[in-house]
CSV table of C-alpha atoms and ligand atoms in Angstrom, one decimal:
chain,number,residue,atom,x,y,z
A,1,UNK,CA,-21.8,-31.5,20.9
A,2,UNK,CA,-19.2,-30.2,23.3
A,3,UNK,CA,-16.1,-28.4,22.3
A,4,UNK,CA,-12.8,-28.8,24.0
A,5,UNK,CA,-11.4,-26.0,26.1
A,6,UNK,CA,-8.4,-25.8,23.8
A,7,UNK,CA,-10.6,-25.3,20.8
A,8,UNK,CA,-12.5,-22.6,22.6
A,9,UNK,CA,-9.3,-20.8,23.5
A,10,UNK,CA,-7.9,-21.1,20.0
A,11,UNK,CA,-11.1,-19.8,18.4
A,12,UNK,CA,-11.5,-16.9,20.8
A,13,UNK,CA,-7.8,-15.9,20.1
A,14,UNK,CA,-8.4,-16.0,16.4
A,15,UNK,CA,-11.6,-14.1,16.8
A,16,UNK,CA,-9.7,-11.5,18.8
A,17,UNK,CA,-7.2,-11.2,16.0
A,18,UNK,CA,-9.9,-10.8,13.4
A,19,UNK,CA,-11.4,-8.1,15.5
A,20,UNK,CA,-8.1,-6.3,15.9
A,21,UNK,CA,-6.8,-6.7,12.3
A,22,UNK,CA,-8.9,-4.0,10.5
A,23,UNK,CA,-8.8,-1.4,13.2
A,24,UNK,CA,-6.8,1.8,12.4
A,25,UNK,CA,-7.9,4.3,15.1
A,26,UNK,CA,-5.9,5.5,18.1
A,27,UNK,CA,-6.0,3.1,21.1
A,28,UNK,CA,-7.0,0.1,19.0
A,29,UNK,CA,-4.4,-2.7,18.7
A,30,UNK,CA,-4.4,-2.6,14.9
A,31,UNK,CA,-4.2,1.2,15.0
A,32,UNK,CA,-1.3,1.2,17.5
A,33,UNK,CA,0.6,-1.1,15.2
A,34,UNK,CA,0.0,1.1,12.2
A,35,UNK,CA,1.3,4.1,14.1
A,36,UNK,CA,4.8,2.6,14.3
A,37,UNK,CA,5.3,3.3,10.6
A,38,UNK,CA,5.6,6.4,8.5
A,39,UNK,CA,2.5,7.0,6.4
A,40,UNK,CA,1.9,9.1,3.3
A,41,UNK,CA,-0.3,12.2,3.8
A,42,UNK,CA,-0.5,13.6,0.3
A,43,UNK,CA,1.7,14.3,-2.7
A,44,UNK,CA,4.1,17.2,-2.3
A,45,UNK,CA,2.8,18.7,-5.5
A,46,UNK,CA,-0.7,19.0,-4.1
A,47,UNK,CA,0.4,20.9,-1.0
A,48,UNK,CA,0.8,24.5,-2.1
A,49,UNK,CA,-0.5,27.7,-0.3
A,50,UNK,CA,-3.9,26.4,0.9
A,51,UNK,CA,-4.4,24.0,3.9
A,52,UNK,CA,-5.9,20.7,3.1
A,53,UNK,CA,-8.2,18.7,5.4
A,54,UNK,CA,-6.9,15.2,5.6
A,55,UNK,CA,-8.3,12.2,7.6
A,56,UNK,CA,-5.5,9.8,8.7
A,57,UNK,CA,-6.0,6.6,10.7
A,58,UNK,CA,-9.4,7.9,12.0
A,59,UNK,CA,-8.0,11.3,13.0
A,60,UNK,CA,-9.2,14.5,11.4
A,61,UNK,CA,-6.2,16.6,10.6
A,62,UNK,CA,-5.1,19.5,8.4
A,63,UNK,CA,-1.9,19.5,6.4
A,64,UNK,CA,-0.3,22.8,5.3
A,65,UNK,CA,2.9,24.6,4.4
A,66,UNK,CA,3.9,27.6,6.3
A,67,UNK,CA,5.2,30.7,4.5
A,68,UNK,CA,8.7,29.3,4.4
A,69,UNK,CA,7.5,26.1,2.7
A,70,UNK,CA,7.8,23.9,5.7
A,71,UNK,CA,5.0,21.2,5.9
A,72,UNK,CA,3.0,20.7,9.0
A,73,UNK,CA,0.2,18.4,10.2
A,74,UNK,CA,-2.2,19.6,12.9
A,75,UNK,CA,-5.5,18.6,14.4
A,76,UNK,CA,-8.2,20.1,12.2
A,77,UNK,CA,-10.2,21.8,14.9
A,78,UNK,CA,-8.7,25.0,16.4
A,79,UNK,CA,-8.4,24.5,20.1
A,80,UNK,CA,-9.9,27.9,20.8
A,81,UNK,CA,-13.5,27.5,19.6
A,82,UNK,CA,-13.0,24.5,17.3
A,83,UNK,CA,-13.3,26.3,13.9
A,84,UNK,CA,-11.7,24.2,11.1
A,85,UNK,CA,-8.1,25.1,10.3
A,86,UNK,CA,-8.9,23.9,6.8
A,87,UNK,CA,-10.0,27.6,6.4
A,88,UNK,CA,-6.9,28.9,8.1
A,89,UNK,CA,-4.5,31.4,6.6
A,90,UNK,CA,-0.9,30.5,5.8
A,91,UNK,CA,1.5,32.8,7.6
A,92,UNK,CA,5.3,33.0,7.5
A,93,UNK,CA,5.8,31.0,10.7
A,94,UNK,CA,2.7,28.8,10.7
A,95,UNK,CA,-1.1,28.6,10.2
A,96,UNK,CA,-3.5,31.2,11.5
A,97,UNK,CA,-7.1,30.3,12.4
A,98,UNK,CA,-9.4,32.5,10.4
A,99,UNK,CA,-12.0,32.9,13.2
A,100,UNK,CA,-10.0,34.8,15.9
A,101,UNK,CA,-6.5,34.7,14.6
A,102,UNK,CA,-4.9,32.1,16.9
A,103,UNK,CA,-1.7,31.0,15.1
A,104,UNK,CA,0.2,27.7,15.3
A,105,UNK,CA,3.6,26.6,14.3
A,106,UNK,CA,4.2,23.2,12.7
A,107,UNK,CA,4.7,21.7,16.1
A,108,UNK,CA,1.3,22.8,17.4
A,109,UNK,CA,2.7,25.6,19.6
A,110,UNK,CA,0.3,28.6,19.8
A,111,UNK,CA,2.4,31.6,18.8
A,112,UNK,CA,-0.2,34.3,18.7
A,113,UNK,CA,-3.7,35.2,20.1
A,114,UNK,CA,-4.4,38.7,18.9
A,115,UNK,CA,-7.6,39.2,20.9
A,116,UNK,CA,-6.0,38.3,24.2
A,117,UNK,CA,-4.5,40.9,26.5
A,118,UNK,CA,-0.8,41.6,25.8
A,119,UNK,CA,0.3,40.1,29.1
A,120,UNK,CA,-1.9,37.0,28.9
A,121,UNK,CA,0.0,33.7,29.2
A,122,UNK,CA,-2.9,31.7,27.8
A,123,UNK,CA,-1.0,30.9,24.6
A,124,UNK,CA,1.8,29.2,26.5
A,125,UNK,CA,-0.8,26.8,27.9
A,126,UNK,CA,-2.0,25.7,24.5
A,127,UNK,CA,-0.3,22.9,22.6
A,128,UNK,CA,-2.4,21.8,19.7
A,129,UNK,CA,-2.4,18.2,18.3
A,130,UNK,CA,0.5,17.9,15.9
A,131,UNK,CA,2.5,15.1,14.1
A,132,UNK,CA,6.0,15.2,12.7
A,133,UNK,CA,6.1,15.5,9.0
A,134,UNK,CA,8.9,14.9,6.4
A,135,UNK,CA,8.9,15.6,2.7
A,136,UNK,CA,10.7,13.1,0.6
A,137,UNK,CA,10.3,11.5,-2.8
A,138,UNK,CA,7.5,13.7,-3.9
A,139,UNK,CA,5.4,12.7,-0.8
A,140,UNK,CA,4.5,14.4,2.5
A,141,UNK,CA,5.0,11.7,5.2
A,142,UNK,CA,3.9,11.6,8.8
A,143,UNK,CA,4.6,9.5,11.9
A,144,UNK,CA,1.6,9.3,14.3
A,145,UNK,CA,3.1,6.9,17.0
A,146,UNK,CA,3.8,7.5,20.6
A,147,UNK,CA,7.4,8.3,19.7
A,148,UNK,CA,6.4,11.3,17.7
A,149,UNK,CA,8.9,13.5,19.5
A,150,UNK,CA,11.7,11.2,18.4
A,151,UNK,CA,10.4,9.0,15.6
A,152,UNK,CA,12.5,6.3,13.8
A,153,UNK,CA,14.0,7.8,10.6
A,154,UNK,CA,11.7,7.9,7.6
A,155,UNK,CA,12.3,4.7,5.6
A,156,UNK,CA,13.0,5.6,2.0
A,157,UNK,CA,11.2,3.7,-0.8
A,158,UNK,CA,13.5,2.2,-3.4
A,159,UNK,CA,11.4,3.1,-6.4
A,160,UNK,CA,11.0,6.7,-5.3
A,161,UNK,CA,14.8,7.0,-4.7
A,162,UNK,CA,15.7,5.8,-8.2
A,163,UNK,CA,17.3,8.3,-10.6
A,164,UNK,CA,17.6,6.1,-13.7
A,165,UNK,CA,14.1,6.9,-15.0
A,166,UNK,CA,11.0,8.9,-14.5
A,167,UNK,CA,9.1,8.3,-11.3
A,168,UNK,CA,5.4,8.8,-11.6
A,169,UNK,CA,3.1,9.2,-8.5
A,170,UNK,CA,-0.6,8.9,-8.9
A,171,UNK,CA,-3.0,9.6,-6.1
A,172,UNK,CA,-6.8,10.0,-5.7
A,173,UNK,CA,-8.1,6.5,-6.0
A,174,UNK,CA,-10.2,6.4,-2.8
A,175,UNK,CA,-11.9,3.2,-1.8
A,176,UNK,CA,-14.9,2.6,0.6
A,177,UNK,CA,-13.7,-0.4,2.4
A,178,UNK,CA,-11.0,-1.6,4.8
A,179,UNK,CA,-7.4,-1.4,3.7
A,180,UNK,CA,-6.9,-5.1,4.4
A,181,UNK,CA,-9.3,-6.1,1.7
A,182,UNK,CA,-6.8,-4.5,-0.7
A,183,UNK,CA,-3.7,-5.9,1.0
A,184,UNK,CA,-5.0,-9.4,1.3
A,185,UNK,CA,-5.6,-9.4,-2.4
A,186,UNK,CA,-1.8,-9.5,-2.8
A,187,UNK,CA,-1.5,-12.6,-0.6
A,188,UNK,CA,-4.3,-14.2,-2.6
A,189,UNK,CA,-2.7,-14.9,-5.9
A,190,UNK,CA,-5.1,-17.6,-6.9
A,191,UNK,CA,-7.8,-15.0,-7.7
A,192,UNK,CA,-5.7,-13.8,-10.6
A,193,UNK,CA,-6.4,-16.9,-12.6
A,194,UNK,CA,-10.1,-17.0,-11.9
A,195,UNK,CA,-11.1,-13.4,-11.6
A,196,UNK,CA,-8.7,-11.9,-14.2
A,197,UNK,CA,-8.1,-15.0,-16.3
A,198,UNK,CA,-4.6,-13.7,-16.8
A,199,UNK,CA,-5.6,-13.2,-20.4
A,200,UNK,CA,-4.1,-10.3,-22.3
A,201,UNK,CA,-6.5,-9.0,-24.8
A,202,UNK,CA,-5.6,-8.7,-28.4
A,203,UNK,CA,-2.6,-11.0,-28.1
A,204,UNK,CA,-1.1,-11.9,-31.5
A,205,UNK,CA,-1.7,-15.4,-32.7
A,206,UNK,CA,1.9,-16.5,-32.3
A,207,UNK,CA,2.0,-15.4,-28.7
A,208,UNK,CA,-1.2,-17.1,-27.6
A,209,UNK,CA,0.6,-20.3,-26.3
A,210,UNK,CA,2.3,-18.1,-23.8
A,211,UNK,CA,-0.9,-16.7,-22.5
A,212,UNK,CA,-3.0,-19.8,-22.3
A,213,UNK,CA,-5.0,-20.4,-19.2
A,214,UNK,CA,-6.3,-23.6,-20.5
A,215,UNK,CA,-3.0,-25.2,-19.5
A,216,UNK,CA,-4.2,-27.7,-16.8
A,217,UNK,CA,-1.3,-27.6,-14.4
A,218,UNK,CA,-2.1,-23.9,-13.6
A,219,UNK,CA,-4.7,-25.3,-11.3
A,220,UNK,CA,-4.1,-25.7,-8.4
A,221,UNK,CA,-1.7,-22.9,-8.9
A,222,UNK,CA,2.0,-23.7,-8.1
A,223,UNK,CA,2.4,-20.9,-5.6
A,224,UNK,CA,5.1,-20.3,-3.0
A,225,UNK,CA,4.6,-17.8,-0.2
A,226,UNK,CA,7.8,-16.4,1.4
A,227,UNK,CA,8.0,-14.3,4.5
A,228,UNK,CA,10.6,-11.5,4.0
A,229,UNK,CA,12.2,-9.0,6.3
A,230,UNK,CA,9.8,-6.4,5.1
A,231,UNK,CA,6.6,-8.5,4.8
A,232,UNK,CA,6.0,-11.3,2.4
A,233,UNK,CA,5.9,-12.2,-1.2
A,234,UNK,CA,4.1,-14.7,-3.4
A,235,UNK,CA,5.8,-16.3,-6.4
A,236,UNK,CA,4.1,-18.3,-9.1
A,237,UNK,CA,6.0,-20.1,-11.8
A,238,UNK,CA,3.5,-21.3,-14.4
A,239,UNK,CA,3.9,-23.5,-17.5
A,240,UNK,CA,3.2,-22.1,-20.9
A,241,UNK,CA,2.5,-23.8,-24.2
A,242,UNK,CA,6.3,-23.9,-24.8
A,243,UNK,CA,8.0,-26.3,-22.3
A,244,UNK,CA,11.1,-24.1,-22.4
A,245,UNK,CA,9.2,-21.0,-21.3
A,246,UNK,CA,7.8,-20.2,-17.9
A,247,UNK,CA,5.5,-17.4,-16.9
A,248,UNK,CA,6.6,-16.0,-13.6
A,249,UNK,CA,4.6,-13.6,-11.4
A,250,UNK,CA,5.5,-12.1,-8.1
A,251,UNK,CA,3.5,-10.1,-5.7
A,252,UNK,CA,5.1,-8.5,-2.6
A,253,UNK,CA,3.9,-6.7,0.4
A,254,UNK,CA,5.9,-4.5,2.8
A,255,UNK,CA,4.4,-3.8,6.2
A,256,UNK,CA,1.9,-2.4,6.5
A,257,UNK,CA,0.8,-0.4,3.5
A,258,UNK,CA,3.1,-1.1,0.5
A,259,UNK,CA,2.6,-3.5,-2.4
A,260,UNK,CA,4.5,-4.4,-5.4
A,261,UNK,CA,3.2,-6.0,-8.5
A,262,UNK,CA,4.6,-5.9,-12.0
A,263,UNK,CA,8.1,-4.8,-10.9
A,264,UNK,CA,10.7,-5.6,-13.5
A,265,UNK,CA,8.7,-7.0,-16.4
A,266,UNK,CA,9.8,-9.2,-19.1
A,267,UNK,CA,7.7,-9.5,-22.1
A,268,UNK,CA,7.0,-12.3,-24.6
A,269,UNK,CA,9.4,-14.6,-26.5
A,270,UNK,CA,11.4,-14.6,-28.7
A,271,UNK,CA,13.3,-11.6,-27.2
A,272,UNK,CA,11.7,-11.4,-23.8
A,273,UNK,CA,11.7,-7.7,-24.0
A,274,UNK,CA,12.4,-5.9,-20.8
A,275,UNK,CA,9.6,-3.4,-20.3
A,276,UNK,CA,11.9,-1.3,-18.1
A,277,UNK,CA,9.3,-0.4,-15.5
A,278,UNK,CA,9.1,-1.0,-11.8
A,279,UNK,CA,6.2,-0.2,-9.6
A,280,UNK,CA,3.6,-0.7,-7.0
A,281,UNK,CA,2.2,1.7,-4.5
A,282,UNK,CA,1.1,2.4,-1.0
A,283,UNK,CA,-2.1,3.0,0.9
A,284,UNK,CA,-3.0,6.2,2.7
A,285,UNK,CA,-5.3,4.8,5.4
A,286,UNK,CA,-8.1,7.2,6.1
A,287,UNK,CA,-10.1,5.2,8.6
A,288,UNK,CA,-11.4,1.6,9.2
A,289,UNK,CA,-13.5,1.7,6.0
A,290,UNK,CA,-11.7,4.1,3.7
A,291,UNK,CA,-8.3,4.4,2.1
A,292,UNK,CA,-6.6,6.1,-0.8
A,293,UNK,CA,-4.2,4.3,-3.2
A,294,UNK,CA,-1.0,6.2,-4.1
A,295,UNK,CA,0.6,4.3,-6.9
A,296,UNK,CA,4.3,4.8,-7.8
A,297,UNK,CA,6.0,3.6,-11.0
A,298,UNK,CA,9.4,4.0,-12.4
A,299,UNK,CA,9.7,4.2,-16.2
A,300,UNK,CA,13.1,3.8,-17.7
A,301,UNK,CA,14.3,4.2,-21.3
A,302,UNK,CA,14.1,0.8,-22.8
A,303,UNK,CA,12.5,-1.1,-25.6
A,304,UNK,CA,9.0,-1.5,-24.3
A,305,UNK,CA,6.8,-0.1,-27.1
A,306,UNK,CA,4.2,1.4,-24.7
A,307,UNK,CA,1.8,3.0,-24.1
A,308,UNK,CA,1.9,2.3,-20.4
A,309,UNK,CA,-1.2,3.0,-18.3
A,310,UNK,CA,-1.7,2.2,-14.7
A,311,UNK,CA,-4.1,3.0,-12.0
A,312,UNK,CA,-7.9,3.3,-12.2
A,313,UNK,CA,-8.8,6.2,-14.3
A,314,UNK,CA,-12.0,8.0,-13.2
A,315,UNK,CA,-15.1,6.7,-14.9
A,316,UNK,CA,-13.4,3.4,-15.9
A,317,UNK,CA,-15.9,0.9,-17.3
A,318,UNK,CA,-15.5,-2.8,-17.8
A,319,UNK,CA,-15.5,-4.3,-21.2
A,320,UNK,CA,-18.7,-6.3,-20.9
A,321,UNK,CA,-22.1,-5.1,-22.1
A,322,UNK,CA,-24.4,-3.7,-19.4
A,323,UNK,CA,-27.7,-5.5,-19.6
A,324,UNK,CA,-30.8,-3.4,-19.2
A,325,UNK,CA,-32.1,-5.6,-16.3
A,326,UNK,CA,-28.8,-5.6,-14.5
A,327,UNK,CA,-29.2,-3.3,-11.5
A,328,UNK,CA,-25.9,-4.3,-9.7
A,329,UNK,CA,-23.8,-1.3,-8.8
A,330,UNK,CA,-21.0,-2.3,-11.1
A,331,UNK,CA,-22.8,-4.0,-13.9
A,332,UNK,CA,-20.6,-4.4,-17.0
A,333,UNK,CA,-17.5,-4.5,-14.8
A,334,UNK,CA,-15.7,-7.6,-16.2
A,335,UNK,CA,-12.6,-7.3,-18.4
A,336,UNK,CA,-10.4,-4.8,-16.7
A,337,UNK,CA,-8.3,-6.3,-13.9
A,338,UNK,CA,-8.1,-3.2,-11.8
A,339,UNK,CA,-11.8,-2.8,-11.9
A,340,UNK,CA,-12.4,-6.5,-11.3
A,341,UNK,CA,-10.3,-6.2,-8.1
A,342,UNK,CA,-12.2,-3.1,-6.9
A,343,UNK,CA,-15.6,-4.8,-7.4
A,344,UNK,CA,-14.8,-8.0,-5.6
A,345,UNK,CA,-12.9,-6.4,-2.8
A,346,UNK,CA,-15.7,-3.9,-2.1
A,347,UNK,CA,-18.2,-6.7,-2.3
A,348,UNK,CA,-16.5,-8.5,0.6
A,349,UNK,CA,-17.9,-5.8,2.9
A,350,UNK,CA,-16.4,-2.6,4.2
A,351,UNK,CA,-15.1,-4.6,7.1
A,352,UNK,CA,-15.6,-8.3,6.1
A,353,UNK,CA,-17.1,-10.6,8.6
A,354,UNK,CA,-14.0,-12.8,8.5
A,355,UNK,CA,-15.2,-15.3,11.1
A,356,UNK,CA,-17.7,-16.6,8.4
A,357,UNK,CA,-14.9,-17.4,6.0
A,358,UNK,CA,-13.9,-21.0,5.1
A,359,UNK,CA,-10.3,-20.8,4.2
A,360,UNK,CA,-8.7,-23.6,2.0
A,361,UNK,CA,-5.3,-24.6,0.8
A,362,UNK,CA,-5.3,-21.8,-1.7
A,363,UNK,CA,-5.5,-19.4,1.2
A,364,UNK,CA,-2.1,-20.2,2.6
A,365,UNK,CA,-0.9,-16.7,1.6
A,366,UNK,CA,-3.8,-15.0,3.4
A,367,UNK,CA,-3.0,-17.1,6.5
A,368,UNK,CA,0.7,-16.2,6.3
A,369,UNK,CA,-0.2,-12.5,6.0
A,370,UNK,CA,-2.5,-12.7,9.1
A,371,UNK,CA,0.3,-14.4,11.1
A,372,UNK,CA,2.6,-11.5,10.1
A,373,UNK,CA,0.1,-8.8,11.0
A,374,UNK,CA,-0.7,-10.7,14.3
A,375,UNK,CA,3.0,-10.9,15.2
A,376,UNK,CA,3.4,-7.2,14.5
A,377,UNK,CA,0.3,-6.3,16.6
A,378,UNK,CA,1.7,-8.5,19.4
A,379,UNK,CA,5.2,-7.0,19.1
A,380,UNK,CA,3.8,-3.5,19.5
A,381,UNK,CA,1.6,-4.5,22.4
A,382,UNK,CA,4.8,-5.8,24.2
A,383,UNK,CA,6.9,-2.8,23.4
A,384,UNK,CA,8.9,-4.2,20.5
A,385,UNK,CA,9.3,-2.8,17.0
A,386,UNK,CA,7.0,-4.6,14.5
A,387,UNK,CA,8.3,-6.1,11.3
A,388,UNK,CA,10.0,-3.7,8.9
A,389,UNK,CA,10.5,-0.8,11.3
A,390,UNK,CA,14.0,0.5,10.4
A,391,UNK,CA,16.0,2.3,13.1
A,392,UNK,CA,19.1,3.0,11.0
A,393,UNK,CA,19.4,6.4,9.3
A,394,UNK,CA,18.7,6.4,5.6
A,395,UNK,CA,17.1,3.0,5.7
A,396,UNK,CA,15.7,1.9,2.4
A,397,UNK,CA,12.8,-0.4,1.7
A,398,UNK,CA,14.0,-2.6,-1.1
A,399,UNK,CA,11.5,-4.9,-2.7
A,400,UNK,CA,12.2,-6.9,-5.8
A,401,UNK,CA,9.5,-8.2,-8.0
A,402,UNK,CA,9.3,-9.8,-11.3
A,403,UNK,CA,6.5,-10.4,-13.8
A,404,UNK,CA,6.7,-11.9,-17.2
A,405,UNK,CA,8.1,-14.8,-19.3
A,406,UNK,CA,11.5,-16.3,-18.9
A,407,UNK,CA,13.2,-19.0,-20.9
A,408,UNK,CA,14.4,-21.7,-18.5
A,409,UNK,CA,18.2,-21.7,-18.1
A,410,UNK,CA,18.8,-19.0,-20.7
A,411,UNK,CA,17.5,-15.7,-19.9
A,412,UNK,CA,19.2,-14.3,-16.8
A,413,UNK,CA,17.4,-11.8,-14.7
A,414,UNK,CA,20.4,-10.4,-12.9
A,415,UNK,CA,20.9,-7.6,-10.4
A,416,UNK,CA,21.5,-5.2,-13.3
A,417,UNK,CA,17.9,-5.7,-14.3
A,418,UNK,CA,16.6,-5.8,-10.8
A,419,UNK,CA,18.3,-2.8,-9.2
A,420,UNK,CA,16.1,-2.9,-6.2
A,421,UNK,CA,17.2,-6.4,-5.2
A,422,UNK,CA,19.6,-6.6,-2.3
A,423,UNK,CA,22.5,-8.9,-3.0
A,424,UNK,CA,20.5,-11.0,-5.4
A,425,UNK,CA,18.2,-11.9,-2.5
A,426,UNK,CA,14.8,-13.0,-3.8
A,427,UNK,CA,15.7,-13.4,-7.4
A,428,UNK,CA,13.8,-15.9,-9.2
A,429,UNK,CA,17.0,-17.9,-10.2
A,430,UNK,CA,19.5,-19.6,-8.0
A,431,UNK,CA,23.3,-19.4,-8.5
A,432,UNK,CA,23.2,-22.1,-11.2
A,433,UNK,CA,20.6,-20.1,-13.1
A,434,UNK,CA,17.7,-22.4,-12.3
A,435,UNK,CA,14.3,-21.0,-11.4
A,436,UNK,CA,13.8,-20.8,-7.7
A,437,UNK,CA,11.1,-19.6,-5.4
A,438,UNK,CA,11.8,-16.8,-3.0
A,439,UNK,CA,15.1,-16.4,-1.4
A,440,UNK,CA,18.0,-18.6,-2.4
A,441,UNK,CA,19.9,-19.9,0.7
B,501,FES,S1,-11.8,29.3,16.8
B,501,FES,FE1,-9.8,29.4,16.0
B,501,FES,S2,-9.1,31.3,16.8
B,501,FES,FE2,-11.0,31.1,17.6
B,502,FE2,FE1,-6.3,-8.8,-8.8
């Protein structure tokens, strides 16, 4: 069988995209795209008086505060004889290598070489690898792109900027696979019905009709994927056992590392209690096959009864019984959505062999996401800003999400309950109060 030339061209272009997509290192097309955005390095609270080794986008670095409290990010190996600056000493004006005392400021300038002759100009010839750092919202951020001398302003994150509740940041959930396995999960909403069952455990009898995945028109899922100025979102409006009540679920992604799920949450009938929390998180990309999740949530005073837990606590176990003959790494994993996601994402491979996939109609979100990533990679390759890069000062990433039950044409989810929404854009109702998908025109 012969293949047409056009097919060959198309396939090789797609293969090229699949090769580029998961790459995060310097000089790779994926990595160059990622370097056009600000990235989290660590939480402010964790950076005290000791330098911390940190691998970012395949580069081994050290983050520290100088004696004045100013954060800095340098290459980890001292340019003298390559000792690790992880063991360096914090000084008033920078970080001193413990081996022979060479000292660096936060911009990588070498400001002392105590063993060199007084009149040596060697230190003026040394400029160590450095990246600009900003501290905002409880997070140390860096920009690792070619514009590092004059980077675009740090884009603020709506949830972290809020003052009408308690913002909680949780780090430390490190995964051993490519960051896109995680991000694609947010474009792939169908998995929620199969993998998680969308079943809330211990739901009271009277609320079961609203949490009933036996309702036939949930499959295929009525999903809408919407490209946004910051990335994309997926919205599902699902029937419940009560024709008046819908279950709405929104997942959003902001290029290239932010996700939102369970933003403003409305609980069950009859009062549709507003749970008064908004949240999501971001990825610290370590390298092609490792990343760390940094979750952020805003908790406001409200009538949600709590307790609220989020994240993946260490040692988390599924709810199913582990059989003695089950030797799989995560046996007994079923029953906890966060653990279910981890198991299945990791099982795809540290960098999945995506050319072996067979995508179907339910993968429209994944396909949209790849188009968005592809466009961003191409934009960077041709000297343009990729999607979501904000050049204006004090830019704010505003992502609205909603999760929960709504009574058709009665409950209004207005801007007052969705403070992160910009001009009502993306609300789940139109101006007449009818449920809508995505952005009203
Ligand atoms: S190796 Fe760092 S000062 Fe010599
Ligand atoms: Fe999931």
